[in-house]
mmCIF file of C-alpha atoms in Angstrom:
data_model
loop_
_atom_site.group_PDB
_atom_site.id
_atom_site.type_symbol
_atom_site.label_atom_id
_atom_site.label_comp_id
_atom_site.label_asym_id
_atom_site.label_seq_id
_atom_site.Cartn_x
_atom_site.Cartn_y
_atom_site.Cartn_z
ATOM 1 C CA MET K 1 -13.067 8.622 11.706
ATOM 2 C CA GLY K 2 -12.407 12.363 11.162
ATOM 3 C CA ARG K 3 -15.082 14.765 10.733
ATOM 4 C CA SER K 4 -15.736 17.919 9.083
ATOM 5 C CA ASP K 5 -16.394 20.931 10.743
ATOM 6 C CA MET K 6 -18.986 21.896 8.051
ATOM 7 C CA THR K 7 -22.413 21.991 9.330
ATOM 8 C CA GLU K 8 -23.891 23.144 6.385
ATOM 9 C CA PHE K 9 -24.529 22.611 2.703
ATOM 10 C CA ARG K 10 -22.838 24.816 0.071
ATOM 11 C CA ASN K 11 -25.591 24.242 -2.419
ATOM 12 C CA PRO K 12 -29.071 24.364 -1.234
ATOM 13 C CA ASP K 13 -29.741 21.500 -3.667
ATOM 14 C CA ALA K 14 -26.792 19.443 -2.762
ATOM 15 C CA VAL K 15 -29.096 16.476 -1.105
ATOM 16 C CA ALA K 16 -31.380 16.278 -4.262
ATOM 17 C CA ARG K 17 -28.218 16.423 -6.844
ATOM 18 C CA MET K 18 -26.831 13.772 -4.945
ATOM 19 C CA ARG K 19 -29.861 11.304 -5.004
ATOM 20 C CA ALA K 20 -30.027 12.083 -8.478
ATOM 21 C CA ASP K 21 -26.565 11.434 -9.613
ATOM 22 C CA PHE K 22 -26.607 7.996 -7.091
ATOM 23 C CA ALA K 23 -29.846 6.899 -8.665
ATOM 24 C CA ARG K 24 -27.960 7.012 -12.219
ATOM 25 C CA GLN K 25 -25.404 4.472 -11.218
ATOM 26 C CA GLY K 26 -25.877 1.421 -12.387
ATOM 27 C CA ALA K 27 -23.213 -0.524 -10.383
ATOM 28 C CA MET K 28 -24.637 0.468 -6.886
ATOM 29 C CA SER K 29 -28.382 -0.388 -8.557
ATOM 30 C CA ALA K 30 -26.964 -3.717 -9.509
ATOM 31 C CA MET K 31 -25.571 -4.443 -5.970
ATOM 32 C CA GLY K 32 -28.579 -3.160 -4.084
ATOM 33 C CA ILE K 33 -26.776 -0.225 -2.619
ATOM 34 C CA THR K 34 -28.750 1.999 -1.254
ATOM 35 C CA VAL K 35 -28.678 5.782 0.387
ATOM 36 C CA ALA K 36 -29.560 5.471 3.963
ATOM 37 C CA ASP K 37 -28.634 9.015 5.260
ATOM 38 C CA VAL K 38 -27.195 12.503 3.991
ATOM 39 C CA ALA K 39 -25.899 15.177 6.030
ATOM 40 C CA PRO K 40 -23.242 18.437 5.292
ATOM 41 C CA GLY K 41 -20.355 15.924 4.632
ATOM 42 C CA ARG K 42 -21.714 12.658 5.569
ATOM 43 C CA VAL K 43 -23.207 9.913 3.637
ATOM 44 C CA VAL K 44 -24.033 6.398 4.653
ATOM 45 C CA LEU K 45 -24.895 3.732 2.363
ATOM 46 C CA GLU K 46 -26.487 0.219 2.947
ATOM 47 C CA MET K 47 -26.418 -3.053 1.100
ATOM 48 C CA PRO K 48 -27.772 -6.585 1.801
ATOM 49 C CA PHE K 49 -25.432 -9.415 2.079
ATOM 50 C CA ASN K 50 -26.095 -10.721 -1.660
ATOM 51 C CA ALA K 51 -24.467 -14.178 -2.705
ATOM 52 C CA ASP K 52 -23.819 -13.078 -6.233
ATOM 53 C CA PHE K 53 -21.408 -10.682 -5.289
ATOM 54 C CA SER K 54 -19.369 -13.025 -2.775
ATOM 55 C CA GLN K 55 -16.230 -14.300 -3.251
ATOM 56 C CA HIS K 56 -15.105 -18.068 -3.150
ATOM 57 C CA HIS K 57 -15.559 -18.188 1.081
ATOM 58 C CA GLY K 58 -18.765 -16.750 0.689
ATOM 59 C CA PHE K 59 -18.021 -13.363 2.511
ATOM 60 C CA MET K 60 -18.392 -10.054 0.422
ATOM 61 C CA HIS K 61 -16.319 -9.368 -2.145
ATOM 62 C CA ALA K 62 -13.315 -6.621 -1.553
ATOM 63 C CA GLY K 63 -14.169 -5.048 -4.988
ATOM 64 C CA VAL K 64 -17.875 -4.504 -3.756
ATOM 65 C CA ILE K 65 -16.813 -3.291 -0.366
ATOM 66 C CA THR K 66 -14.409 -0.604 -1.934
ATOM 67 C CA SER K 67 -17.129 0.376 -4.243
ATOM 68 C CA GLY K 68 -19.738 1.077 -1.372
ATOM 69 C CA MET K 69 -16.969 2.960 0.715
ATOM 70 C CA ASP K 70 -15.695 4.893 -2.658
ATOM 71 C CA SER K 71 -19.413 6.462 -3.292
ATOM 72 C CA ALA K 72 -19.930 7.069 0.463
ATOM 73 C CA CYS K 73 -16.883 8.916 0.332
ATOM 74 C CA GLY K 74 -17.410 10.571 -2.865
ATOM 75 C CA PHE K 75 -21.044 11.675 -2.350
ATOM 76 C CA ALA K 76 -19.907 13.101 1.003
ATOM 77 C CA ALA K 77 -17.336 15.083 -0.818
ATOM 78 C CA PHE K 78 -20.348 15.975 -3.641
ATOM 79 C CA THR K 79 -22.149 17.278 -0.153
ATOM 80 C CA LEU K 80 -19.988 20.218 0.518
ATOM 81 C CA MET K 81 -19.259 20.886 -3.365
ATOM 82 C CA GLU K 82 -20.246 24.412 -5.277
ATOM 83 C CA ALA K 83 -23.227 24.202 -7.292
ATOM 84 C CA GLU K 84 -21.190 23.852 -10.408
ATOM 85 C CA ALA K 85 -19.023 20.783 -9.299
ATOM 86 C CA GLU K 86 -19.499 17.427 -9.923
ATOM 87 C CA VAL K 87 -17.305 14.710 -7.909
ATOM 88 C CA LEU K 88 -14.761 12.321 -9.523
ATOM 89 C CA THR K 89 -11.969 10.040 -7.283
ATOM 90 C CA VAL K 90 -8.767 10.704 -7.341
ATOM 91 C CA GLU K 91 -7.067 8.431 -5.190
ATOM 92 C CA PHE K 92 -7.684 5.746 -2.580
ATOM 93 C CA LYS K 93 -6.666 3.146 0.088
ATOM 94 C CA CYS K 94 -8.234 0.371 1.773
ATOM 95 C CA ASN K 95 -7.397 -1.516 4.856
ATOM 96 C CA PHE K 96 -9.331 -5.010 5.299
ATOM 97 C CA MET K 97 -9.415 -5.815 8.956
ATOM 98 C CA ALA K 98 -11.937 -8.780 8.955
ATOM 99 C CA PRO K 99 -13.795 -10.931 6.663
ATOM 100 C CA ALA K 100 -16.991 -9.315 5.272
ATOM 101 C CA LYS K 101 -19.494 -11.570 6.740
ATOM 102 C CA GLY K 102 -23.025 -10.345 7.687
ATOM 103 C CA ALA K 103 -26.445 -10.019 6.988
ATOM 104 C CA GLN K 104 -26.228 -6.149 5.923
ATOM 105 C CA PHE K 105 -23.222 -3.913 5.126
ATOM 106 C CA ARG K 106 -22.996 -0.304 6.128
ATOM 107 C CA PHE K 107 -20.908 2.052 3.941
ATOM 108 C CA GLU K 108 -19.923 5.400 5.773
ATOM 109 C CA GLY K 109 -18.368 8.088 3.951
ATOM 110 C CA GLU K 110 -17.142 11.231 5.841
ATOM 111 C CA VAL K 111 -15.242 14.641 4.805
ATOM 112 C CA VAL K 112 -11.890 15.136 6.896
ATOM 113 C CA LYS K 113 -10.961 18.463 5.032
ATOM 114 C CA SER K 114 -13.039 20.213 1.730
ATOM 115 C CA GLY K 115 -11.426 22.442 -0.475
ATOM 116 C CA ARG K 116 -11.882 24.167 -3.658
ATOM 117 C CA THR K 117 -10.805 21.550 -6.050
ATOM 118 C CA LEU K 118 -9.680 18.386 -3.329
ATOM 119 C CA THR K 119 -11.535 16.870 -0.530
ATOM 120 C CA PHE K 120 -10.160 14.712 1.600
ATOM 121 C CA THR K 121 -12.142 11.833 3.248
ATOM 122 C CA GLU K 122 -12.238 8.892 5.108
ATOM 123 C CA GLY K 123 -14.895 5.788 4.823
ATOM 124 C CA ARG K 124 -15.772 2.652 6.778
ATOM 125 C CA ALA K 125 -17.526 -0.616 5.676
ATOM 126 C CA VAL K 126 -19.328 -2.160 8.779
ATOM 127 C CA ALA K 127 -20.824 -5.520 8.668
ATOM 128 C CA LEU K 128 -24.381 -5.761 10.371
ATOM 129 C CA ASP K 129 -25.715 -9.142 11.728
ATOM 130 C CA GLY K 130 -28.300 -9.058 14.618
ATOM 131 C CA ASP K 131 -26.991 -6.517 17.012
ATOM 132 C CA ALA K 132 -23.510 -7.271 16.032
ATOM 133 C CA ALA K 133 -21.334 -4.516 13.924
ATOM 134 C CA VAL K 134 -18.152 -5.272 12.764
ATOM 135 C CA THR K 135 -15.640 -2.514 10.830
ATOM 136 C CA VAL K 136 -14.243 -4.824 8.125
ATOM 137 C CA ALA K 137 -12.643 -2.160 6.324
ATOM 138 C CA THR K 138 -11.798 1.600 6.371
ATOM 139 C CA MET K 139 -10.483 3.873 3.107
ATOM 140 C CA THR K 140 -8.739 7.463 2.990
ATOM 141 C CA ALA K 141 -9.755 8.657 -0.558
ATOM 142 C CA THR K 142 -9.079 12.132 -2.265
ATOM 143 C CA MET K 143 -12.318 13.525 -4.237
ATOM 144 C CA MET K 144 -11.811 16.136 -6.950
ATOM 145 C CA ALA K 145 -14.454 18.762 -7.893
ATOM 146 C CA VAL K 146 -14.773 18.926 -11.805
ATOM 147 C CA ARG K 147 -16.396 21.420 -13.281
ATOM 148 C CA GLY K 148 -18.114 21.369 -16.902
ATOM 149 C CA LEU K 149 -18.676 17.755 -16.690
ATOM 150 C CA LYS K 150 -21.911 16.609 -17.754
ATOM 151 C CA PRO K 151 -23.396 13.969 -15.713
#
């Protein structure tokens, strides 16, 4: 994945705000997705396998994988936004490379380029099973800084 050259948060309260916004997402809570790591321009989320979110072959559903990557990318972008900004997804593209089969899933989002309004990100979904780690999907996504939006 590409890596932002940003090494500092633009907003000193970015991590606290990101965690608070993440905690208000009912979808993430319902799917059991949690925040594992936050750094400037990078967010890692985790989720245990849950058969309630599987598809008809028993793999994690593509919509769940996409949701995890979208949130990881969006919050990675958010960590580099100014204090008055909120984040919304503008567009994304996903590629699924392997069945989403694993005991746990990791969703990594990373900023490629951060601008005042648009931020370009890349994401990856990794299935974990014991010592095995398989990248099952990738994402490219554009995020938008929105001002004046109440959370």
